[in-house]
């Protein structure tokens, strides 16, 4: 896990990129984790507005944007 450095060297940026791919494919747990990353600034710049959007996507309040 790149977030924790288990089995690989810790790399939160790479972890967030992989997580984003899963989140964009509709994986709810990945969407919640993506929100948390933006909320805390883990692997991505801290951005509360993006965190809120990802939480809303994960909860079904808004739809996932089209790529």
mmCIF file of C-alpha atoms in Angstrom:
data_model
loop_
_atom_site.group_PDB
_atom_site.id
_atom_site.type_symbol
_atom_site.label_atom_id
_atom_site.label_comp_id
_atom_site.label_asym_id
_atom_site.label_seq_id
_atom_site.Cartn_x
_atom_site.Cartn_y
_atom_site.Cartn_z
ATOM 1 C CA UNK A 1 0.000 0.000 0.000
ATOM 2 C CA UNK A 2 1.584 3.259 -1.107
ATOM 3 C CA UNK A 3 -0.255 5.236 1.582
ATOM 4 C CA UNK A 4 1.328 3.266 4.416
ATOM 5 C CA UNK A 5 4.487 1.983 2.763
ATOM 6 C CA UNK A 6 3.494 -1.643 3.310
ATOM 7 C CA UNK A 7 5.355 -3.840 0.817
ATOM 8 C CA UNK A 8 6.444 -0.781 -1.171
ATOM 9 C CA UNK A 9 8.121 2.525 -0.478
ATOM 10 C CA UNK A 10 5.630 5.037 0.948
ATOM 11 C CA UNK A 11 4.436 7.425 -1.763
ATOM 12 C CA UNK A 12 1.206 9.265 -0.950
ATOM 13 C CA UNK A 13 1.197 11.115 -4.279
ATOM 14 C CA UNK A 14 1.241 7.859 -6.236
ATOM 15 C CA UNK A 15 -1.367 6.407 -3.883
ATOM 16 C CA UNK A 16 -3.689 9.373 -4.477
ATOM 17 C CA UNK A 17 -3.311 9.035 -8.263
ATOM 18 C CA UNK A 18 -4.266 5.355 -8.147
ATOM 19 C CA UNK A 19 -7.098 6.100 -5.747
ATOM 20 C CA UNK A 20 -8.408 8.802 -8.108
ATOM 21 C CA UNK A 21 -8.634 6.262 -10.939
ATOM 22 C CA UNK A 22 -10.712 3.924 -8.775
ATOM 23 C CA UNK A 23 -12.878 6.796 -7.531
ATOM 24 C CA UNK A 24 -13.602 7.935 -11.080
ATOM 25 C CA UNK A 25 -14.725 4.395 -11.941
ATOM 26 C CA UNK A 26 -17.410 4.654 -9.262
ATOM 27 C CA UNK A 27 -15.771 2.801 -6.363
ATOM 28 C CA UNK A 28 -17.510 4.301 -3.305
ATOM 29 C CA UNK A 29 -14.762 3.502 -0.768
ATOM 30 C CA UNK A 30 -12.205 5.119 -3.084
ATOM 31 C CA UNK A 31 -14.432 8.184 -3.404
ATOM 32 C CA UNK A 32 -14.635 8.543 0.383
ATOM 33 C CA UNK A 33 -10.870 8.082 0.708
ATOM 34 C CA UNK A 34 -10.303 10.659 -2.060
ATOM 35 C CA UNK A 35 -12.423 13.119 -0.066
ATOM 36 C CA UNK A 36 -10.327 12.405 2.995
ATOM 37 C CA UNK A 37 -7.118 12.947 1.028
ATOM 38 C CA UNK A 38 -8.282 16.397 -0.049
ATOM 39 C CA UNK A 39 -9.545 17.198 3.431
ATOM 40 C CA UNK A 40 -6.212 16.331 5.057
ATOM 41 C CA UNK A 41 -3.836 17.111 2.192
ATOM 42 C CA UNK A 42 -2.584 13.532 1.903
ATOM 43 C CA UNK A 43 -0.954 12.990 -1.486
ATOM 44 C CA UNK A 44 -2.767 16.012 -2.934
ATOM 45 C CA UNK A 45 -2.859 19.693 -1.992
ATOM 46 C CA UNK A 46 -5.348 20.320 0.826
ATOM 47 C CA UNK A 47 -8.593 21.565 -0.719
ATOM 48 C CA UNK A 48 -11.747 21.605 1.384
ATOM 49 C CA UNK A 49 -13.975 22.396 -1.607
ATOM 50 C CA UNK A 50 -12.761 19.311 -3.490
ATOM 51 C CA UNK A 51 -13.148 17.264 -0.312
ATOM 52 C CA UNK A 52 -16.789 18.331 -0.031
ATOM 53 C CA UNK A 53 -17.431 17.453 -3.672
ATOM 54 C CA UNK A 54 -15.912 13.983 -3.232
ATOM 55 C CA UNK A 55 -17.945 13.384 -0.063
ATOM 56 C CA UNK A 56 -21.080 14.396 -1.977
ATOM 57 C CA UNK A 57 -20.193 12.061 -4.847
ATOM 58 C CA UNK A 58 -19.517 9.186 -2.443
ATOM 59 C CA UNK A 59 -22.843 9.711 -0.673
ATOM 60 C CA UNK A 60 -24.794 9.940 -3.935
ATOM 61 C CA UNK A 61 -25.821 13.562 -3.419
ATOM 62 C CA UNK A 62 -24.222 14.540 -6.735
ATOM 63 C CA UNK A 63 -23.188 12.519 -9.768
ATOM 64 C CA UNK A 64 -19.658 11.700 -10.775
ATOM 65 C CA UNK A 65 -18.524 14.154 -13.458
ATOM 66 C CA UNK A 66 -17.969 12.755 -16.952
ATOM 67 C CA UNK A 67 -14.389 12.384 -18.074
#
